[in-house]
Short mmCIF file of C-alpha atoms in Angstrom, two decimals:
data_model
loop_
_atom_site.label_atom_id
_atom_site.label_comp_id
_atom_site.label_asym_id
_atom_site.label_seq_id
_atom_site.Cartn_x
_atom_site.Cartn_y
_atom_site.Cartn_z
CA GLY A 1 -62.73 14.20 6.72
CA ARG A 2 -62.39 15.99 9.79
CA LEU A 3 -60.95 19.26 8.49
CA PRO A 4 -64.17 20.26 6.51
CA ALA A 5 -66.83 19.07 9.79
CA ALA A 6 -64.74 21.93 11.71
CA MET A 7 -65.42 24.80 8.96
CA ARG A 8 -68.87 26.64 9.80
CA PHE A 9 -70.30 24.54 6.75
CA PRO A 10 -69.24 21.31 6.42
CA ALA A 11 -71.79 19.76 3.73
CA ILE A 12 -70.64 22.00 0.86
CA CYS A 13 -66.77 22.38 2.21
CA ARG A 14 -63.82 19.98 0.87
CA ALA A 15 -60.24 20.13 1.43
CA CYS A 16 -57.46 19.09 -0.51
CA ILE A 17 -53.24 18.38 0.47
CA GLU A 18 -50.24 19.36 -2.12
CA TYR A 19 -47.12 17.69 -1.09
CA ASP A 20 -44.02 16.88 -2.92
CA GLY A 21 -45.73 16.92 -5.98
CA ASN A 22 -48.98 14.55 -4.87
CA ARG A 23 -52.15 15.83 -4.31
CA TYR A 24 -54.83 14.43 -1.77
CA GLY A 25 -57.97 15.56 -2.43
CA GLU A 26 -59.58 17.11 -4.99
CA VAL A 27 -59.02 21.01 -6.21
CA TRP A 28 -62.27 22.30 -6.24
CA GLU A 29 -63.96 25.93 -7.70
CA GLY A 30 -65.17 28.28 -4.88
CA SER A 31 -64.23 30.46 -1.93
CA SER A 32 -60.90 28.95 -0.57
CA ILE A 33 -58.40 30.16 2.22
CA ARG A 34 -54.72 28.66 2.19
CA ALA A 35 -51.93 27.34 4.93
CA GLU A 36 -48.24 26.89 4.00
CA PHE A 37 -46.12 24.08 5.64
CA GLY A 38 -42.69 22.21 5.64
CA GLY A 39 -39.87 24.04 4.12
CA GLU A 40 -35.79 23.53 5.41
CA SER A 41 -35.73 19.83 6.24
CA ILE A 42 -38.45 18.81 4.12
CA ALA A 43 -40.70 19.91 0.69
CA ARG A 44 -43.17 22.50 0.95
CA GLY A 45 -46.69 22.13 0.62
CA GLN A 46 -49.75 23.69 1.09
CA LEU A 47 -53.45 22.76 3.04
CA THR A 48 -56.53 24.42 0.89
CA VAL A 49 -60.29 24.67 2.05
CA THR A 50 -62.54 25.35 -0.26
CA TYR A 51 -66.34 26.36 -0.31
CA THR A 52 -67.91 24.38 -3.35
CA ALA A 53 -71.32 26.64 -3.19
CA ALA A 54 -72.54 29.92 -2.12
CA LEU A 55 -72.73 30.31 1.41
CA PRO A 56 -76.33 30.71 2.80
CA GLU A 57 -77.53 35.09 3.12
CA GLY A 58 -75.99 36.52 6.38
CA SER A 59 -73.31 34.29 6.82
CA GLY A 60 -70.84 37.42 6.93
CA SER A 61 -67.16 36.58 5.89
CA ASP A 62 -66.07 33.31 3.76
CA PHE A 63 -64.43 32.02 6.27
CA LEU A 64 -64.04 33.04 9.91
CA ALA A 65 -59.91 34.31 11.46
CA GLU A 66 -60.93 31.37 14.69
CA GLU A 67 -60.86 29.09 11.21
CA LYS A 68 -58.13 30.64 9.61
CA SER A 69 -55.87 30.20 12.57
CA LEU A 70 -57.47 26.87 12.99
CA LEU A 71 -56.01 25.94 9.26
CA GLU A 72 -52.91 27.81 9.88
CA ALA A 73 -52.72 25.43 13.24
CA ILE A 74 -53.41 22.28 11.45
CA ALA A 75 -50.63 23.07 8.35
CA ILE A 76 -48.04 23.57 11.40
CA ARG A 77 -49.17 20.40 12.89
CA LEU A 78 -49.30 18.57 9.22
CA GLY A 79 -45.93 19.94 8.53
CA SER A 80 -44.51 18.62 12.09
CA VAL A 81 -45.52 15.25 11.55
CA ILE A 82 -44.37 14.86 7.98
CA GLN A 83 -41.41 15.70 9.22
CA ARG A 84 -41.16 13.21 11.90
CA ARG A 85 -42.34 10.52 9.43
CA THR A 86 -39.60 11.72 7.28
CA ALA A 87 -36.69 11.72 9.74
CA GLN A 88 -38.36 8.17 10.76
CA GLU A 89 -37.54 6.70 7.31
CA ALA A 90 -34.26 8.39 6.81
CA GLU A 91 -33.50 6.37 9.78
CA ARG A 92 -35.17 3.04 8.85
CA ASP A 93 -33.04 3.14 5.72
CA THR A 94 -29.65 4.39 7.42
CA ARG A 95 -29.89 1.43 9.98
CA ALA A 96 -30.43 -0.98 6.65
CA MET A 97 -27.65 -0.18 4.95
CA VAL A 98 -25.05 -0.32 7.75
CA GLN A 99 -26.64 -3.46 8.21
CA ALA A 100 -26.49 -4.66 5.13
CA MET A 101 -22.67 -3.02 4.83
CA VAL A 102 -22.04 -4.59 7.85
CA GLU A 103 -23.46 -8.26 6.71
CA GLU A 104 -21.78 -7.48 3.69
CA ALA A 105 -18.61 -6.52 4.84
CA PRO A 106 -15.69 -8.34 3.37
CA TYR A 107 -14.40 -9.17 7.24
CA GLY A 108 -15.24 -11.21 9.52
CA ILE A 109 -17.32 -8.65 12.29
CA TYR A 110 -19.04 -9.80 15.63
CA LEU A 111 -20.08 -8.20 19.05
CA VAL A 112 -19.63 -9.79 22.92
CA ASP A 113 -20.42 -9.64 25.94
CA PRO A 114 -17.13 -9.06 27.27
CA ARG A 115 -18.75 -10.99 31.00
CA SER A 116 -20.52 -13.95 29.50
CA LEU A 117 -18.07 -13.70 26.28
CA LYS A 118 -21.15 -13.97 24.87
CA PHE A 119 -21.89 -13.54 21.15
CA VAL A 120 -24.48 -10.63 20.47
CA MET A 121 -23.91 -9.92 17.04
CA VAL A 122 -22.24 -11.50 14.30
CA ASN A 123 -21.88 -10.57 10.55
CA ALA A 124 -22.85 -12.88 7.49
CA THR A 125 -18.86 -12.65 6.84
CA ALA A 126 -18.26 -14.41 10.17
CA CYS A 127 -20.75 -17.40 9.76
CA ARG A 128 -19.39 -18.34 6.20
CA LEU A 129 -15.44 -18.52 7.06
CA LEU A 130 -16.39 -20.01 10.09
CA GLY A 131 -18.60 -22.40 8.32
CA TYR A 132 -21.51 -21.72 10.81
CA SER A 133 -25.20 -20.81 10.98
CA LYS A 134 -25.87 -17.64 12.48
CA ASP A 135 -28.45 -19.11 14.55
CA GLN A 136 -25.48 -21.60 15.28
CA MET A 137 -22.78 -18.86 16.21
CA MET A 138 -25.54 -16.71 18.51
CA ALA A 139 -25.84 -20.15 20.01
CA MET A 140 -22.27 -20.11 20.59
CA ASP A 141 -19.49 -17.98 22.84
CA LEU A 142 -15.78 -17.13 21.92
CA TYR A 143 -14.71 -20.09 23.64
CA GLY A 144 -15.86 -22.18 20.95
CA ILE A 145 -13.64 -20.91 18.22
CA GLN A 146 -10.15 -20.19 19.35
CA ALA A 147 -7.09 -22.06 18.72
CA ALA A 148 -4.44 -20.64 20.10
CA ILE A 149 -5.42 -18.60 22.97
CA SER A 150 -6.45 -21.41 25.76
CA PRO A 151 -9.79 -21.24 27.49
CA GLN A 152 -8.56 -19.71 31.26
CA ASN A 153 -5.88 -17.08 29.12
CA LEU A 154 -9.05 -15.92 26.70
CA PRO A 155 -10.74 -13.48 29.49
CA LEU A 156 -7.64 -12.31 29.99
CA ARG A 157 -7.14 -10.93 26.70
CA VAL A 158 -10.26 -9.71 26.73
CA GLN A 159 -10.76 -8.03 29.56
CA GLU A 160 -6.95 -6.29 28.14
CA ALA A 161 -8.29 -5.65 24.95
CA MET A 162 -11.94 -3.52 27.02
CA GLU A 163 -9.06 -1.44 29.17
CA ALA A 164 -7.21 -0.93 26.35
CA GLY A 165 -10.26 0.50 24.30
CA GLY A 166 -9.03 -1.80 21.58
CA ILE A 167 -6.22 -4.10 20.40
CA GLU A 168 -5.02 -5.40 17.21
CA PHE A 169 -2.69 -8.81 17.12
CA GLU A 170 -2.94 -12.47 15.14
CA ASN A 171 -4.56 -15.44 16.55
CA ARG A 172 -6.14 -18.75 14.78
CA TYR A 173 -9.72 -20.04 14.87
CA ARG A 174 -11.29 -22.69 14.11
CA ARG A 175 -13.35 -23.91 12.05
CA SER A 176 -17.05 -26.09 12.44
CA ASP A 177 -14.79 -28.94 10.61
CA ALA A 178 -12.20 -28.79 13.59
CA SER A 179 -9.82 -27.02 10.42
CA GLU A 180 -7.74 -24.09 11.37
CA PHE A 181 -6.75 -20.64 10.03
CA ASP A 182 -4.70 -17.47 10.73
CA ALA A 183 -6.75 -14.70 12.09
CA HIS A 184 -5.87 -10.79 11.77
CA LEU A 185 -7.93 -8.98 14.56
CA ASN A 186 -8.69 -5.11 15.39
CA THR A 187 -10.77 -4.80 18.57
CA GLY A 188 -12.94 -2.21 19.79
CA VAL A 189 -15.22 -1.51 22.49
CA LEU A 190 -18.73 -0.33 21.48
CA GLN A 191 -21.54 1.06 23.99
CA LEU A 192 -24.93 -0.16 23.79
CA LYS A 193 -27.61 0.67 26.41
CA GLY A 194 -25.43 1.48 28.89
CA HIS A 195 -23.63 -1.52 28.24
CA ASP A 196 -20.01 -1.93 26.75
CA TYR A 197 -19.26 -4.74 23.94
CA MET A 198 -16.58 -5.87 22.64
CA LEU A 199 -16.24 -5.09 18.70
CA VAL A 200 -13.95 -7.33 16.25
CA MET A 201 -13.24 -6.97 13.11
CA TRP A 202 -11.22 -9.63 11.39
CA SER A 203 -9.86 -11.29 8.60
CA ASP A 204 -8.48 -15.10 6.90
CA ILE A 205 -4.50 -14.04 6.73
CA THR A 206 -3.86 -17.71 5.85
CA GLU A 207 -2.98 -17.18 1.85
CA LYS A 208 -1.11 -14.00 3.29
CA LYS A 209 1.32 -15.52 5.72
CA ARG A 210 1.64 -17.91 3.56
CA MET A 211 2.81 -16.25 0.54
CA SER A 212 4.80 -13.91 3.14
CA ASP A 213 6.84 -17.21 4.36
CA GLU A 214 7.72 -18.08 0.80
CA LEU A 215 9.06 -14.39 -0.06
CA GLU A 216 11.16 -15.01 3.10
CA ARG A 217 12.50 -18.21 2.27
CA HIS A 218 13.26 -17.23 -1.01
CA ARG A 219 14.87 -13.40 0.42
CA ASP A 220 16.72 -15.44 2.74
CA HIS A 221 18.20 -18.20 -0.96
CA LEU A 222 18.70 -15.08 -2.54
CA GLU A 223 21.20 -13.90 0.63
CA GLN A 224 22.53 -16.95 1.12
CA LEU A 225 23.55 -16.73 -2.76
CA VAL A 226 24.83 -13.27 -2.54
CA GLU A 227 26.59 -14.04 0.21
CA GLU A 228 28.02 -17.33 -1.18
CA ARG A 229 29.38 -15.37 -4.67
CA THR A 230 30.68 -12.29 -2.27
CA GLU A 231 32.81 -14.84 -0.13
CA ALA A 232 33.77 -16.60 -3.83
CA LEU A 233 34.84 -13.01 -5.52
CA ALA A 234 37.04 -12.48 -2.15
CA ARG A 235 38.84 -15.89 -2.51
CA THR A 236 39.25 -15.08 -6.12
CA GLU A 237 40.43 -11.91 -5.49
CA GLU A 238 42.81 -12.85 -3.24
CA GLU A 239 44.07 -15.78 -5.91
CA VAL A 240 44.78 -13.26 -8.19
CA ARG A 241 46.71 -11.11 -5.21
CA LEU A 242 48.74 -13.44 -4.60
CA LEU A 243 49.38 -14.93 -7.67
CA LEU A 244 50.48 -11.46 -8.35
CA GLU A 245 52.52 -10.66 -5.81
CA SER A 246 54.07 -13.91 -5.96
CA THR A 247 55.84 -13.22 -8.83
CA SER A 248 59.46 -11.97 -10.02
CA GLU A 249 57.75 -10.45 -12.74
CA GLY A 250 56.84 -6.68 -12.77
CA ILE A 251 53.28 -5.92 -13.59
CA PHE A 252 50.55 -3.40 -14.41
CA GLY A 253 47.72 -2.57 -15.87
CA MET A 254 46.23 0.88 -17.54
CA ASN A 255 43.05 1.51 -18.97
CA THR A 256 42.65 2.54 -22.56
CA GLN A 257 43.29 6.06 -21.73
CA GLY A 258 46.65 4.45 -20.85
CA VAL A 259 46.91 5.46 -17.18
CA ILE A 260 48.14 3.18 -14.43
CA THR A 261 45.26 1.53 -12.57
CA PHE A 262 47.50 -0.81 -10.55
CA MET A 263 50.81 -2.14 -10.65
CA ASN A 264 52.43 -5.62 -8.04
CA SER A 265 55.66 -5.36 -5.54
CA ALA A 266 57.97 -7.06 -8.37
CA GLY A 267 57.07 -3.50 -10.89
CA LEU A 268 57.30 -1.19 -7.92
CA SER A 269 60.65 -2.37 -6.86
CA MET A 270 61.61 -2.19 -10.37
CA LEU A 271 60.84 1.30 -11.04
CA GLY A 272 62.37 2.57 -7.15
CA HIS A 273 58.91 3.03 -5.73
CA GLY A 274 57.11 1.69 -2.48
CA SER A 275 53.28 1.91 -2.64
CA ALA A 276 50.90 1.75 -5.22
CA SER A 277 49.59 4.81 -4.62
CA ASP A 278 52.45 6.61 -5.91
CA VAL A 279 51.83 5.08 -9.71
CA ILE A 280 47.84 4.34 -9.27
CA GLY A 281 46.75 7.02 -12.10
CA GLN A 282 49.72 8.41 -13.52
CA SER A 283 50.22 8.00 -17.46
CA SER A 284 51.82 5.14 -18.19
CA HIS A 285 54.11 6.65 -21.38
CA ALA A 286 55.39 9.44 -18.55
CA LEU A 287 56.29 6.71 -16.01
CA LEU A 288 57.88 4.44 -18.52
CA GLN A 289 58.18 5.26 -22.18
CA HIS A 290 58.93 9.20 -22.05
CA SER A 291 62.03 9.79 -24.05
CA HIS A 292 64.71 8.81 -26.70
CA ALA A 293 67.92 7.52 -25.52
CA ASP A 294 69.21 11.01 -26.76
CA HIS A 295 66.60 12.37 -23.87
CA SER A 296 64.11 13.94 -26.56
CA PRO A 297 60.57 13.24 -26.14
CA PHE A 298 59.02 10.18 -26.88
CA PRO A 299 55.98 10.83 -28.56
CA ALA A 300 52.88 8.82 -27.02
CA GLU A 301 51.18 7.88 -30.08
CA GLU A 302 54.68 5.68 -30.89
CA GLY A 303 54.96 3.98 -28.08
CA ALA A 304 54.06 0.08 -27.62
CA MET A 305 51.98 1.31 -24.46
CA ARG A 306 49.45 2.84 -27.10
CA ALA A 307 49.67 -0.39 -29.22
CA PRO A 308 47.01 -2.61 -27.77
CA TRP A 309 44.90 0.56 -28.80
CA ARG A 310 46.36 2.05 -31.95
CA HIS A 311 46.44 -2.31 -33.61
CA ARG A 312 42.71 -3.39 -31.76
CA GLY A 313 41.45 -3.30 -35.47
CA CYS A 314 44.14 -5.97 -36.08
CA GLY A 315 44.87 -8.35 -33.65
CA GLY A 316 47.50 -6.38 -32.39
CA GLY A 317 48.31 -6.38 -28.64
CA VAL A 318 51.14 -5.55 -25.44
CA SER A 319 53.87 -8.21 -24.14
CA GLY A 320 56.79 -7.08 -21.98
CA HIS A 321 58.23 -7.61 -18.60
CA HIS A 322 60.14 -5.39 -15.86
CA ARG A 323 63.92 -5.24 -14.52
CA ALA A 324 65.13 -2.36 -12.31
CA GLN A 325 64.06 0.60 -13.06
CA ALA A 326 63.71 -0.31 -17.07
CA TYR A 327 61.14 -1.42 -19.41
CA ARG A 328 61.10 -4.34 -22.00
CA GLY A 329 57.97 -4.48 -24.67
CA ASN A 330 57.50 -5.97 -27.53
CA ALA A 331 54.34 -4.61 -29.68
CA GLN A 332 53.66 -6.22 -32.51
CA CYS A 333 50.35 -6.50 -35.11
CA ARG A 334 50.12 -9.99 -35.71
CA GLN A 335 48.56 -9.66 -39.36
CA GLY A 336 51.14 -6.79 -39.59
CA SER A 337 53.24 -7.95 -41.87
CA ARG A 338 49.66 -8.53 -44.50
CA ARG A 339 48.92 -4.93 -43.40
CA GLY A 340 51.51 -3.23 -43.31
CA CYS A 341 51.33 -2.50 -39.83
CA GLN A 342 54.82 -3.24 -38.06
CA PRO A 343 55.02 -0.62 -34.53
CA LYS A 344 58.27 1.09 -34.35
CA GLN A 345 60.14 0.07 -31.54
CA GLU A 346 62.61 2.85 -30.19
CA ARG A 347 65.64 2.67 -27.51
CA VAL A 348 65.96 4.56 -24.39
CA PRO A 349 68.66 3.66 -22.73
CA GLY A 350 68.52 2.40 -18.90
CA GLN A 351 64.50 3.25 -19.45
CA TYR A 352 63.35 1.22 -22.94
CA GLU A 353 65.50 -1.12 -24.15
CA PRO A 354 64.34 -3.15 -27.42
#
């Protein structure tokens, strides 16, 4: 090509370029000079010029200094061209990749001129969700897909989004078949060639809103049920409280350890207490059946207060009533006669009277 023609003896001069694992030209035997190029952002390469035959007598040095300088300059130029083309190819690949990502994104994307409200760019997802072809969309404006924002308010909303640098809100769109759906929009401002455009990314949230509304209805229904059950429980508790307070019988409750958990007013009055807090938490044995008639200690394990748990295995229980600092109890095992399980009853004057 042109390179051998720049040498003194082009008829016997050949050139070869080696770059990135490829070879352009043939490798020849003979006197050669080489110059490298590339590196850093591109692969390293080598430019070789070879004389394939002996030079004429009297030619002196095979390659002149000017020829060597020329070869180095050509190598630098070659590396620069390759670097520029590599960068251009990378940019084209990036643009193609970004374009593919935009086109196949799960969101509808469009670019709008805020002055005319014409579409400047729409992706394939937006066309598919709205039911239009790309050519149809590009011939339309933003008015054509609105189902909620009026034509009078649309320019104001666009201006608001542009001035704010982007806003996020919900809207309703109209498809080509006139059906409508809910959309969530996220807008931004994009500058291209000195002009500002409104970039909009949106998604169809109709199903999401339907599910959200359904969950909200279930939550409201559950809250209503809980409220009704709470009110019913409160009424039941009040009825039980009124029943306990209205009887002249002293009534108290205790846990499995024999500790008092509640006592009605009649029971408190009989025992000479003014408040339930005086007895709640106290031992029922210590309060009601603590000693024999001779004031000797009454063993708790023999008292009627422990009968329900002492005789649980044979269906035992406790029944009885209170009267003014007196407790009358009768602990008996229903199957006691068969099993020999007869609870002991002790007389405690003024406190325990069988």
